[in-house]
mmCIF file of C-alpha atoms in Angstrom:
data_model
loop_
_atom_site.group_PDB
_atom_site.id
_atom_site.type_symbol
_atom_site.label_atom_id
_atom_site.label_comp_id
_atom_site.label_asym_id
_atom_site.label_seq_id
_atom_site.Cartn_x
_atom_site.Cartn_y
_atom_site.Cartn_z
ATOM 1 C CA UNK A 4 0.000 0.000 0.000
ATOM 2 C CA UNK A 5 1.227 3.216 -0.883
ATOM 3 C CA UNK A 6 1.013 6.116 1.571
ATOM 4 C CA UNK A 7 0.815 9.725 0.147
ATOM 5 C CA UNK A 8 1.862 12.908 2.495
ATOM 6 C CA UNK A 9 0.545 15.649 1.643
ATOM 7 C CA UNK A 10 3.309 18.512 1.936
ATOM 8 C CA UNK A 11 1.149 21.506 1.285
ATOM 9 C CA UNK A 12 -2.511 21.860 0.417
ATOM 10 C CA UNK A 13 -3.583 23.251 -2.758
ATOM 11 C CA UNK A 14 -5.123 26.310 -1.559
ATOM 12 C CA UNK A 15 -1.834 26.877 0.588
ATOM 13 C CA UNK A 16 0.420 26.713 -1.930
ATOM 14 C CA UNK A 17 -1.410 28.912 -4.545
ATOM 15 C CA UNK A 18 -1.308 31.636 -1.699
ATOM 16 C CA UNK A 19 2.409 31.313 -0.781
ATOM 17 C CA UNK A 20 3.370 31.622 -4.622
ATOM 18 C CA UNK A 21 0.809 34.924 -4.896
ATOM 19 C CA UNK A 22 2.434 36.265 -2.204
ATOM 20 C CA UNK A 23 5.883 35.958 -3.086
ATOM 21 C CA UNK A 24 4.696 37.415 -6.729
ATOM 22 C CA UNK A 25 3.552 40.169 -4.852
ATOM 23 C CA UNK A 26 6.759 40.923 -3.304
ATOM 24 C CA UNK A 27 8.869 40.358 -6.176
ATOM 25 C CA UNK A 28 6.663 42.907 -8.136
ATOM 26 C CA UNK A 29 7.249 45.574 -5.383
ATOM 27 C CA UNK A 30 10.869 44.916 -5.933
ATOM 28 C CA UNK A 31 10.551 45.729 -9.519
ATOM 29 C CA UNK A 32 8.834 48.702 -9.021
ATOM 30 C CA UNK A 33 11.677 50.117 -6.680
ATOM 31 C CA UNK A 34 14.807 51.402 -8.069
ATOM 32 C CA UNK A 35 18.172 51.009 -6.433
ATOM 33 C CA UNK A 36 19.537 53.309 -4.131
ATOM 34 C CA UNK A 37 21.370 56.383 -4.837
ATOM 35 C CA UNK A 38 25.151 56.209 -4.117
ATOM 36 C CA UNK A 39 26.334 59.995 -2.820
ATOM 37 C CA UNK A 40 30.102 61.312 -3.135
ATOM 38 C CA UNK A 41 30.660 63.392 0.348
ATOM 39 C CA UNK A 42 33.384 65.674 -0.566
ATOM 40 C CA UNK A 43 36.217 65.509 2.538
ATOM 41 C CA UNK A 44 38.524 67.978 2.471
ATOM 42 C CA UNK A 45 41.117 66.873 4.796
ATOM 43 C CA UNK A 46 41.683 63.531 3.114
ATOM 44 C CA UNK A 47 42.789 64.305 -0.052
ATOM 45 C CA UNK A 48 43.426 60.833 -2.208
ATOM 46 C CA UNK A 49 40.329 59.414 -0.577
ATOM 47 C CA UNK A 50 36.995 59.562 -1.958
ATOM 48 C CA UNK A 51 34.053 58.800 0.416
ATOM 49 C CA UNK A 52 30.869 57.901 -0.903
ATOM 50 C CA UNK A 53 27.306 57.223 0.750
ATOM 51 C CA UNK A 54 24.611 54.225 -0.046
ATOM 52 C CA UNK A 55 21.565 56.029 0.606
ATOM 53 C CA UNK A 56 19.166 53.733 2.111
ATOM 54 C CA UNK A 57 16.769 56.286 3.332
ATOM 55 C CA UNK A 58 15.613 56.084 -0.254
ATOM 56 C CA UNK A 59 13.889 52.688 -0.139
ATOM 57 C CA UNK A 60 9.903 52.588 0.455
ATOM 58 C CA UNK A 61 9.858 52.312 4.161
ATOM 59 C CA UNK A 62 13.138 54.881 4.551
ATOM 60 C CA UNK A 63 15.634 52.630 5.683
ATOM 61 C CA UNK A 64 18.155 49.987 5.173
ATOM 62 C CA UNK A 65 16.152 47.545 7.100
ATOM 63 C CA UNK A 66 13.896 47.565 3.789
ATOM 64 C CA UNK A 67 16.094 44.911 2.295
ATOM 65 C CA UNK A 68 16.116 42.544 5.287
ATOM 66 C CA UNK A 69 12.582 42.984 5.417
ATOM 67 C CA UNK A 70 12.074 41.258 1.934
ATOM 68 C CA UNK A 71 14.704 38.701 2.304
ATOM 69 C CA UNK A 72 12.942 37.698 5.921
ATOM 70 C CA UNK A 73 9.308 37.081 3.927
ATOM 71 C CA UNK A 74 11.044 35.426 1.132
ATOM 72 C CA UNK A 75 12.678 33.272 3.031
ATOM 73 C CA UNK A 76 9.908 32.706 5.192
ATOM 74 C CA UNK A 77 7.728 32.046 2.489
ATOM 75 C CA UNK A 78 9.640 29.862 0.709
ATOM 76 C CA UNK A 79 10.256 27.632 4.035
ATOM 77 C CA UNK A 80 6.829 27.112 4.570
ATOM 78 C CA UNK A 81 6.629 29.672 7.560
ATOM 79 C CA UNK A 82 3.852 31.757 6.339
ATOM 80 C CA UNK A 83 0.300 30.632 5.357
ATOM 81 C CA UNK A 84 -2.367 32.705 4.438
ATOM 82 C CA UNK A 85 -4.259 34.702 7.546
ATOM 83 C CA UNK A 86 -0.386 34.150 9.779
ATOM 84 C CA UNK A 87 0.469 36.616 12.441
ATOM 85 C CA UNK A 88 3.780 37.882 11.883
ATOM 86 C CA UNK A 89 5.734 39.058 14.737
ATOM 87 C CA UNK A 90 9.125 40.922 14.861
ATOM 88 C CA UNK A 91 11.077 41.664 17.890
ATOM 89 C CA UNK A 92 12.175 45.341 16.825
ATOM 90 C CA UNK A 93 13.490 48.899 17.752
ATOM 91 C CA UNK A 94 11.644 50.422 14.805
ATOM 92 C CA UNK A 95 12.793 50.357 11.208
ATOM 93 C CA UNK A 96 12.824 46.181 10.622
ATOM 94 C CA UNK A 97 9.010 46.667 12.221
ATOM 95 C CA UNK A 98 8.592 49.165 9.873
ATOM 96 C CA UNK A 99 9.963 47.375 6.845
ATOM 97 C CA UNK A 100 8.319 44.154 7.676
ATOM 98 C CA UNK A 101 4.788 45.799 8.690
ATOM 99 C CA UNK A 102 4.991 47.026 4.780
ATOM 100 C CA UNK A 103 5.551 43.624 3.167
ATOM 101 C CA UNK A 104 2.913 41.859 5.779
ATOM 102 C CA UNK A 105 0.052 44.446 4.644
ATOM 103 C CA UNK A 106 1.476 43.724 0.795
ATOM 104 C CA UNK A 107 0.678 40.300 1.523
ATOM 105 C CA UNK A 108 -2.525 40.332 3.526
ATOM 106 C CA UNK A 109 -1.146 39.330 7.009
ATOM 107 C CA UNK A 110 -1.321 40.767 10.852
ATOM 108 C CA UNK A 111 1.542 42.256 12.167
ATOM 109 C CA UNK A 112 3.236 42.939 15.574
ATOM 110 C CA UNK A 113 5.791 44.312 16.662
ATOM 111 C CA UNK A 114 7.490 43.661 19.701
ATOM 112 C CA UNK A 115 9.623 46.953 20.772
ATOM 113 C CA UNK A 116 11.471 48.520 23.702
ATOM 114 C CA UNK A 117 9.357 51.258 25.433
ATOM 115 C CA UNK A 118 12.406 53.751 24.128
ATOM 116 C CA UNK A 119 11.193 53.445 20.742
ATOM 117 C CA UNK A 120 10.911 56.424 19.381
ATOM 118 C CA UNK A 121 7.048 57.740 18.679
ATOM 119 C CA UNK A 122 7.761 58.526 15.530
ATOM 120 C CA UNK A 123 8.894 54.895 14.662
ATOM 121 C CA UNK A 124 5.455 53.863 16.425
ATOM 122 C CA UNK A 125 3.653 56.042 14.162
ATOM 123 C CA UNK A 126 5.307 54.394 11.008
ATOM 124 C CA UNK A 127 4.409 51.050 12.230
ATOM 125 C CA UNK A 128 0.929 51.546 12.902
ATOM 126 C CA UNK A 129 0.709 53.954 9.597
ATOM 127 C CA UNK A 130 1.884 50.347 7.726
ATOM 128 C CA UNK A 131 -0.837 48.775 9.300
ATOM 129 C CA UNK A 132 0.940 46.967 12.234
ATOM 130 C CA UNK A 133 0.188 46.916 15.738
ATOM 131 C CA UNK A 134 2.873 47.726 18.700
ATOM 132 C CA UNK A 135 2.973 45.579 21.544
ATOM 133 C CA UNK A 136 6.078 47.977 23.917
ATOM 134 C CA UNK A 137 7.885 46.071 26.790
ATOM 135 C CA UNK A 138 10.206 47.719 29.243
ATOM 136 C CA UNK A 139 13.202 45.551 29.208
ATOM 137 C CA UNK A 140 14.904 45.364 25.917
ATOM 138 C CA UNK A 141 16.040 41.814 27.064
ATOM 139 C CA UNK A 142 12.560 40.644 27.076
ATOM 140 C CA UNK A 143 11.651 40.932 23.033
ATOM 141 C CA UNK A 144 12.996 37.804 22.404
ATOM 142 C CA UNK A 145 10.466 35.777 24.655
ATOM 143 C CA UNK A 146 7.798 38.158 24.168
ATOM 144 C CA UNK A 147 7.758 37.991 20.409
ATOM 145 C CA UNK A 148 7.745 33.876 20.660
ATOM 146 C CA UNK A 149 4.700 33.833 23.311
ATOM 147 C CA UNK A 150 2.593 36.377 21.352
ATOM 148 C CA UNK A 151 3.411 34.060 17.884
ATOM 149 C CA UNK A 152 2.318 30.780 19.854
ATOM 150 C CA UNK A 153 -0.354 32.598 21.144
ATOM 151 C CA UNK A 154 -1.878 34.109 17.489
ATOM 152 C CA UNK A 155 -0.942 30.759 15.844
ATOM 153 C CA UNK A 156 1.621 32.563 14.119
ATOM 154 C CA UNK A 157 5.362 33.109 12.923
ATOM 155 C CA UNK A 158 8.087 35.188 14.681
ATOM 156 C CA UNK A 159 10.596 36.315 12.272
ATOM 157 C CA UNK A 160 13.519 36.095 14.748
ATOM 158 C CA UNK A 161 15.148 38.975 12.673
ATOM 159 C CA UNK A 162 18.723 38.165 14.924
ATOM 160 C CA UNK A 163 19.159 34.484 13.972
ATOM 161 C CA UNK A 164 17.968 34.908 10.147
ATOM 162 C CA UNK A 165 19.157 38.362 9.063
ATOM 163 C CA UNK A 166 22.500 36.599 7.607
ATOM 164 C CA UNK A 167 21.190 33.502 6.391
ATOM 165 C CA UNK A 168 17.943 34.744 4.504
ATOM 166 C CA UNK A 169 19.825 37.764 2.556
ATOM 167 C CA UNK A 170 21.308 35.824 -0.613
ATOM 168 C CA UNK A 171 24.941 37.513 -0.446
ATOM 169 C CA UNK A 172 26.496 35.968 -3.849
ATOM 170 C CA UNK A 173 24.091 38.092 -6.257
ATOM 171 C CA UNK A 174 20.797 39.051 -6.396
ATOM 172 C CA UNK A 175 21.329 42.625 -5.782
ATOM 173 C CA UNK A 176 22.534 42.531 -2.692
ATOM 174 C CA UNK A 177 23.595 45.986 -0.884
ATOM 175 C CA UNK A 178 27.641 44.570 -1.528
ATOM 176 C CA UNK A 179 26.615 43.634 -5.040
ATOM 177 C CA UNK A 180 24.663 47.172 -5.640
ATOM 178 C CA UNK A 181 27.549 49.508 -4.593
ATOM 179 C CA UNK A 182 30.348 47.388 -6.683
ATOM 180 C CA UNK A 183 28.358 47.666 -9.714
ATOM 181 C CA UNK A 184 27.956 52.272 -8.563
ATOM 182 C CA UNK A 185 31.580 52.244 -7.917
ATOM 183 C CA UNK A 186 32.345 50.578 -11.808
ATOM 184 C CA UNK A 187 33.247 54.371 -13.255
ATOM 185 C CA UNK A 188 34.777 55.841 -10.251
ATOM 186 C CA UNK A 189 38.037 57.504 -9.678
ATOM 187 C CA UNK A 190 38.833 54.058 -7.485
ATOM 188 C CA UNK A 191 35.998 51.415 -8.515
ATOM 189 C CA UNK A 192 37.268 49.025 -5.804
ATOM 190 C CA UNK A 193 36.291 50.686 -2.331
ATOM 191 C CA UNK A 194 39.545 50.023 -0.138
ATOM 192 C CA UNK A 195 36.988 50.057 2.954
ATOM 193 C CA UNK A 196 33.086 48.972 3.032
ATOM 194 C CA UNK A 197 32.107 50.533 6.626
ATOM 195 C CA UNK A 198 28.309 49.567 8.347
ATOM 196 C CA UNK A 199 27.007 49.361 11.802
ATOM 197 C CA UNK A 200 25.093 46.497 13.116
ATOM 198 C CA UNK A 201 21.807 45.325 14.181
ATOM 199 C CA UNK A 202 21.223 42.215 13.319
ATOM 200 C CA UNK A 203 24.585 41.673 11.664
ATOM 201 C CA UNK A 204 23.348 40.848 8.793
ATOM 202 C CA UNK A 205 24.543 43.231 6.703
ATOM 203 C CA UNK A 206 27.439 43.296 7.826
ATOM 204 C CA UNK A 207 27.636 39.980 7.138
ATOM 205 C CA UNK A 208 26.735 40.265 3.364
ATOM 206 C CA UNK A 209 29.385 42.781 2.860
ATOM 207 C CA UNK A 210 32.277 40.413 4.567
ATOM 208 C CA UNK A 211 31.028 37.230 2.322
ATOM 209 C CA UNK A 212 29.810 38.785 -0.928
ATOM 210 C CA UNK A 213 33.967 41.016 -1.421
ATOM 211 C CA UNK A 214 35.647 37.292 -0.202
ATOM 212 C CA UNK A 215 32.810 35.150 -3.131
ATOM 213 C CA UNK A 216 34.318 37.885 -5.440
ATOM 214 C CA UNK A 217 37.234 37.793 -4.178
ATOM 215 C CA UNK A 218 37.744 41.426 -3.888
ATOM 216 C CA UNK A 219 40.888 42.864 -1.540
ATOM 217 C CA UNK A 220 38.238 45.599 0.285
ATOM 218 C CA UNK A 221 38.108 45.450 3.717
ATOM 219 C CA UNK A 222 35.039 45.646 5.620
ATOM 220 C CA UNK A 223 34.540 47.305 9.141
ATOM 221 C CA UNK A 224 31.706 47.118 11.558
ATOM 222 C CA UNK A 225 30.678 49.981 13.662
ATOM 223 C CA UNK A 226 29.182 49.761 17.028
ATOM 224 C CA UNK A 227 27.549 52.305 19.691
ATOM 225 C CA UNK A 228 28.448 52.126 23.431
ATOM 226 C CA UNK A 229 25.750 50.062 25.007
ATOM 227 C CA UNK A 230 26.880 46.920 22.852
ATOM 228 C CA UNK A 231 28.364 44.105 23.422
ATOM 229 C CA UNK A 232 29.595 43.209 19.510
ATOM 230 C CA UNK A 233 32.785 45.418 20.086
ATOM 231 C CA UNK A 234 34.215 43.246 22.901
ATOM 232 C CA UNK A 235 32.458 39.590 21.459
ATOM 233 C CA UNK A 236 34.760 40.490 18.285
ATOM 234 C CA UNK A 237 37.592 40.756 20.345
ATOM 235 C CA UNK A 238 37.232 37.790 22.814
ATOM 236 C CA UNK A 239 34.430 35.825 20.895
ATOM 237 C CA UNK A 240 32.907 35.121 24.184
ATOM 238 C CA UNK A 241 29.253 34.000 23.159
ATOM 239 C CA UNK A 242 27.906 34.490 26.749
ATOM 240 C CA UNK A 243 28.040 38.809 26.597
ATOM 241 C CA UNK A 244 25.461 40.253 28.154
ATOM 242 C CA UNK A 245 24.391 43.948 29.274
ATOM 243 C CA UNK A 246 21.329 44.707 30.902
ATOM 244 C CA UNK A 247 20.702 48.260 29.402
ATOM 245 C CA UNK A 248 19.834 48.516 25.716
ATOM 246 C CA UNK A 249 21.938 50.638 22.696
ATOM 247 C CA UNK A 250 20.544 54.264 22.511
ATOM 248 C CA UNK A 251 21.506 54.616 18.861
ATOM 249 C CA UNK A 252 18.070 52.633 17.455
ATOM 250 C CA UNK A 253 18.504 50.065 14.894
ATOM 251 C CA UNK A 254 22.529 49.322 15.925
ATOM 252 C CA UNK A 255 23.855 47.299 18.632
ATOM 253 C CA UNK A 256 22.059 44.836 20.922
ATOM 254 C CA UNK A 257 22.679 43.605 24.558
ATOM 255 C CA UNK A 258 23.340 40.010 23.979
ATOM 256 C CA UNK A 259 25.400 38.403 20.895
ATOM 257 C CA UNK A 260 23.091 37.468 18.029
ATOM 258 C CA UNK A 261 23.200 34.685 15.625
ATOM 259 C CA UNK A 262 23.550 36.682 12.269
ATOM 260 C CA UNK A 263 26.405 38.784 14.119
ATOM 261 C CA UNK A 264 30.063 36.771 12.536
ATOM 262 C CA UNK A 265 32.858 38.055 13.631
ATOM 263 C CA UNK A 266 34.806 36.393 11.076
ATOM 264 C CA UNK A 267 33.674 38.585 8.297
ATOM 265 C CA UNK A 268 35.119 41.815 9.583
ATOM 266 C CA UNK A 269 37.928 42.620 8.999
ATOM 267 C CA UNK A 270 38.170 45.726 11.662
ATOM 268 C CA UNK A 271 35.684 46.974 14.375
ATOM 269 C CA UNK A 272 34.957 50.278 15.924
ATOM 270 C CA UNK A 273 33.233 51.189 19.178
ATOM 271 C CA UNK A 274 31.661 54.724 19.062
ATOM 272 C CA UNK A 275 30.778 56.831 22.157
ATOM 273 C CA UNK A 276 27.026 57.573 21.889
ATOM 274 C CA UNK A 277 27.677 61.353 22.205
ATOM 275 C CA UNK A 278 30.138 61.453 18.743
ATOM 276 C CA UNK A 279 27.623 59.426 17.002
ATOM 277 C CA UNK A 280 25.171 62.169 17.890
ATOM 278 C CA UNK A 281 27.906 65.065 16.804
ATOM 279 C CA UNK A 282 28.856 63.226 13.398
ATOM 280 C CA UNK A 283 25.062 62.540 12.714
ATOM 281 C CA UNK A 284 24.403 66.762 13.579
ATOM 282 C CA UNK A 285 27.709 67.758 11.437
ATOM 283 C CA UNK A 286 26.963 65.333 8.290
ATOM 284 C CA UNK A 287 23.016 66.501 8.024
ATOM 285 C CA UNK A 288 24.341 70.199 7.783
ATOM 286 C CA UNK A 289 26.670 68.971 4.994
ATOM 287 C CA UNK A 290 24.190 67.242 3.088
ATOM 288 C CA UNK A 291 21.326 69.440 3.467
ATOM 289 C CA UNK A 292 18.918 67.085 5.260
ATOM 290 C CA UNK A 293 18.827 65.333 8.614
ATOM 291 C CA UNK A 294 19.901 61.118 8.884
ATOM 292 C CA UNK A 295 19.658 59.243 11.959
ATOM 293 C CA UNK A 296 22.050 58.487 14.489
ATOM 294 C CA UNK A 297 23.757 54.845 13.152
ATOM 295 C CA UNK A 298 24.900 57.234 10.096
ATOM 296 C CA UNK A 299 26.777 59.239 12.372
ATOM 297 C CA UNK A 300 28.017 56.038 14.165
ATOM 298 C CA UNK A 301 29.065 54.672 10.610
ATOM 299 C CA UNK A 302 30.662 58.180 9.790
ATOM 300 C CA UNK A 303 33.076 57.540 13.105
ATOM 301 C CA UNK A 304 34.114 54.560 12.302
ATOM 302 C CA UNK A 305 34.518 55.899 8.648
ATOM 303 C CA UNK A 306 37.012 58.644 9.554
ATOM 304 C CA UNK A 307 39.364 55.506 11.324
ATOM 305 C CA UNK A 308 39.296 53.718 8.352
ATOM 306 C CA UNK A 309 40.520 57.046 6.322
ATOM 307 C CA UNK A 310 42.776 57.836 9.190
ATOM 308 C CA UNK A 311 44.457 54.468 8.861
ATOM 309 C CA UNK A 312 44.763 55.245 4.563
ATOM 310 C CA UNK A 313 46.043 58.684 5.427
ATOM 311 C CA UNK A 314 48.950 57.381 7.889
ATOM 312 C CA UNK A 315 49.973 54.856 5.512
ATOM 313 C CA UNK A 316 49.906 57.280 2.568
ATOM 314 C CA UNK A 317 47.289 55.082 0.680
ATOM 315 C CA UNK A 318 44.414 56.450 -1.793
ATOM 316 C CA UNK A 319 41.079 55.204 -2.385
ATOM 317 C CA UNK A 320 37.815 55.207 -1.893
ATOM 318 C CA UNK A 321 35.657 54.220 1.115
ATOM 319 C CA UNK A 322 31.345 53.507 1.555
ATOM 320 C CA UNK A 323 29.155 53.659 4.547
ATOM 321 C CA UNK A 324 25.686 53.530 4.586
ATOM 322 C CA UNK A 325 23.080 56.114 5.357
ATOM 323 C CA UNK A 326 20.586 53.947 7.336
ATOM 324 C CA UNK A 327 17.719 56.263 7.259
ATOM 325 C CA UNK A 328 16.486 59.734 7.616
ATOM 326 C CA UNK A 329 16.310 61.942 10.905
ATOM 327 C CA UNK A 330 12.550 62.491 10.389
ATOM 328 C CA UNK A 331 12.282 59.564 12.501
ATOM 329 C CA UNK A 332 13.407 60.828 15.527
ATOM 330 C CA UNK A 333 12.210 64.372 16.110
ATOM 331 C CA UNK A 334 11.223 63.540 19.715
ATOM 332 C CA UNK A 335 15.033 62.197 20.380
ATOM 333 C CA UNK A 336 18.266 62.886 18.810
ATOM 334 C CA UNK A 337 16.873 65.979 17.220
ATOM 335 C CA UNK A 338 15.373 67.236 20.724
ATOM 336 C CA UNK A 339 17.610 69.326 22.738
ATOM 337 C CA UNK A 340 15.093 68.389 25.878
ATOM 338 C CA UNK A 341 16.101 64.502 25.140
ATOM 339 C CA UNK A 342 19.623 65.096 24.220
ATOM 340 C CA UNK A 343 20.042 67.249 27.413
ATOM 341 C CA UNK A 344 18.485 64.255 29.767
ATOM 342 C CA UNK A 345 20.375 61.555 28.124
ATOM 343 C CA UNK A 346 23.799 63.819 28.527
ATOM 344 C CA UNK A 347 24.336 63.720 24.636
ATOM 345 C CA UNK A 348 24.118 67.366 23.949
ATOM 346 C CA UNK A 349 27.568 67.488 21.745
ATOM 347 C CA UNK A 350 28.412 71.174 20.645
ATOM 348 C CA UNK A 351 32.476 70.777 21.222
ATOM 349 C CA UNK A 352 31.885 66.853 19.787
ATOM 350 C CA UNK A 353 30.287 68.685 16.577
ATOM 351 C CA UNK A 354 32.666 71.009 16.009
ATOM 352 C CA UNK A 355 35.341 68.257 16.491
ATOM 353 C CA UNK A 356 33.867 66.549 13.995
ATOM 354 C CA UNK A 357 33.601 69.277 11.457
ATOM 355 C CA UNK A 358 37.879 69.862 12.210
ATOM 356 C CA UNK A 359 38.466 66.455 11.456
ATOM 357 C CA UNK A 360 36.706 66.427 8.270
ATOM 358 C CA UNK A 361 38.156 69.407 7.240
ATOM 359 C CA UNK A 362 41.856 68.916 8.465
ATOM 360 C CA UNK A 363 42.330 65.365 8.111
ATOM 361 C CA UNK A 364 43.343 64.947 12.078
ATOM 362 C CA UNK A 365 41.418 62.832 14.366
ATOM 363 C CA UNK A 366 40.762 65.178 17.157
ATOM 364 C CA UNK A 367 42.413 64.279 20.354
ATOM 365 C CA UNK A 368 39.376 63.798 22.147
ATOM 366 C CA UNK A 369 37.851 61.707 19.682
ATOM 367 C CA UNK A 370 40.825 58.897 19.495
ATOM 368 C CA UNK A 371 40.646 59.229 23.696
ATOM 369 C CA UNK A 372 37.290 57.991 23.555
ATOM 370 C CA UNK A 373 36.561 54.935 20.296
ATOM 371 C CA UNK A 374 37.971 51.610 20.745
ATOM 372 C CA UNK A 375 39.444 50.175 17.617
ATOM 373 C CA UNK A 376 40.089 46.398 17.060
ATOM 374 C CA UNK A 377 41.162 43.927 14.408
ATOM 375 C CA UNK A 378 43.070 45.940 11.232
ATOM 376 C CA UNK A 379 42.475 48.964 12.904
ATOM 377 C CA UNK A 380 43.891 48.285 16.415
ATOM 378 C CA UNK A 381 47.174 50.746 15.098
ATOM 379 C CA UNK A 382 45.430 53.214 13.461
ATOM 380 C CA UNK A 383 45.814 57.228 14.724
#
């Protein structure tokens, strides 16, 4: 006797492959990001250039993870029609992913520190998500799983699958997307790829995708205070731990995360919250409009990696990434209330920052206060 499984019922499948459709025709309809030159005049030889991914739909970088996460979700079996997704979150991934679950038809909640910024809220719920705030940023992890047993639905687990679900040999990946910019540059091959992490994940696609193409650009991870990625890079101690959560949103976490590999990186730099602030303040009046604090986190770490090419008398070109815009955070980093309560209020920082830029010298303060690691541990 012959026994037949059924892997997928009829009506199930014809959903998943309309919804996948679906999000394969938004991708179509979106163009690729714009890639910005930043003209530095105290680094003369080295071009710096920014991947604008304020651009996408939902305004941030997270917009690619977002898709990847219901493709591969999709394509796993993860999602059937009428599933709950749930996202543990500080904002733009719940953003992201609350677009692609209405584009489908689905719930969505996300599962957020209280810290989140309102304006992040109001993006959520404007995508048609829901909010569901806990105190302790520890606790979205356990949260998000109860509330997806309890719906009969799917947590996305954004810090285990972030590097696995991107596909980092091709497919237009962010690494694949700035090589092809770069092709009629001054130097097409960036000497440095520099990005902040969340998940790690794109981090991680950066570090793969230049070793599949077997590029010689380094890549460098930035990271904000209240993060324990910095010192796992150094040690690779899996059991890090802090009980307070990262006040730049989207970057850093309090525990090491699955999609975060070390291995990939070639350098790391820890960034005081307060010159994340200053570099975010000096590079909006530079380019005319506001970004959000990881950009100024990924502009630190930037000005190492240029440091390090100055010293050695070496010319090139180097990308970070503009995560999103500063619209999002009126009631934060662009509040001189909140900035004066959190201690972050950064005039001589600012002005630091603007010297450095212009002059090509770290100021002393600055290289008192980052911690550099791995090809940077030398640098100025």
């Amino acid at each position: 006797m012959t026994t037949t499984i059924a892997l997928s019922r009829p009506f199930d499948r014809t959903w998943v492959l309309g919804a996948i459709r679906q999000i394969e025709a938004d991708f179509q309809r979106s163009s690729d990001t714009h890639l910005i030159p930043l003209p530095v005049p105290g680094f003369p030889g080295i071009d710096l250039y920014l991947k604008d991914e304020s651009s996408h739909p939902t305004g941030s970088l997270k917009h690619r993870l977002a898709r990847s996460l219901f493709l591969y979700a999709l394509c796993n079996g993860w999602l059937r029609e009428g599933s709950t997704v749930v996202e543990a979150s500080s904002g733009s991934t719940a953003i992201s992913e609350a677009y692609f679950a209405r584009l489908i038809g689905l719930p969505f909640i996300a599962v957020m520190p209280a810290a989140t910024s309102t304006e992040k809220v109001a993006a959520i719920e404007f995508q048609g998500g829901r909010c569901h705030l806990v105190e302790d940023a520890m606790a979205i992890y356990s949260e998000s799983q109860r509330l997806a047993e309890e719906f009969g639905g799917h947590y996305m687990d954004q810090f285990t699958y972030a590097e696995r679900a991107t596909d980092w040999r091709s497919n237009n990946n962010i690494a694949e997307s700035i090589f092809e910019q770069m092709r009629l540059e001054r130097y097409p091959v960036p000497s440095w790829l520099i990005s902040s992490a969340g998940t790690g994940g794109t981090v991680a696609t950066l570090g793969r995708y230049v070793r599949y193409r077997a590029r010689p650009t380094r890549v460098c991870a930035a990271d904000p205070e209240r993060s324990v990625f910095f010192d796992h890079y150094v040690s690779r101690a899996p059991g890090l731990c802090l009980q307070e959560g990262s006040r730049i949103e989207g970057i850093g976490r309090p525990r090491v995360e699955a999609s975060f590999l070390p291995a990939v990186i070639d350098a790391m730099v820890q960034v005081p919250d307060v010159w994340s602030i200053a570099a975010m303040y000096e590079l909006s009046a530079r380019l005319g409009r506001t970004v959000g604090a990881s950009t100024g986190t990924n502009l630190v770490a930037t000005l190492a990696c240029m440091a390090q090419m100055r010293a050695n008398g070496e010319a090139g070109s180097v990308v970070t990434l503009l995560c999103d815009s500063g619209q999002r955070y009126g009631h934060t980093y662009y509040s001189e209330d909140w900035l004066e309560r959190a201690g972050l209020n950064c005039p001589q920082e600012r002005a630091a920052v603007a010297a450095t830029l212009d002059s090509g010298e770290i100021a002393e303060a600055l290289s008192a206060s980052w911690r550099l690691a791995g090809e940077l541990a030398s640098a100025p």
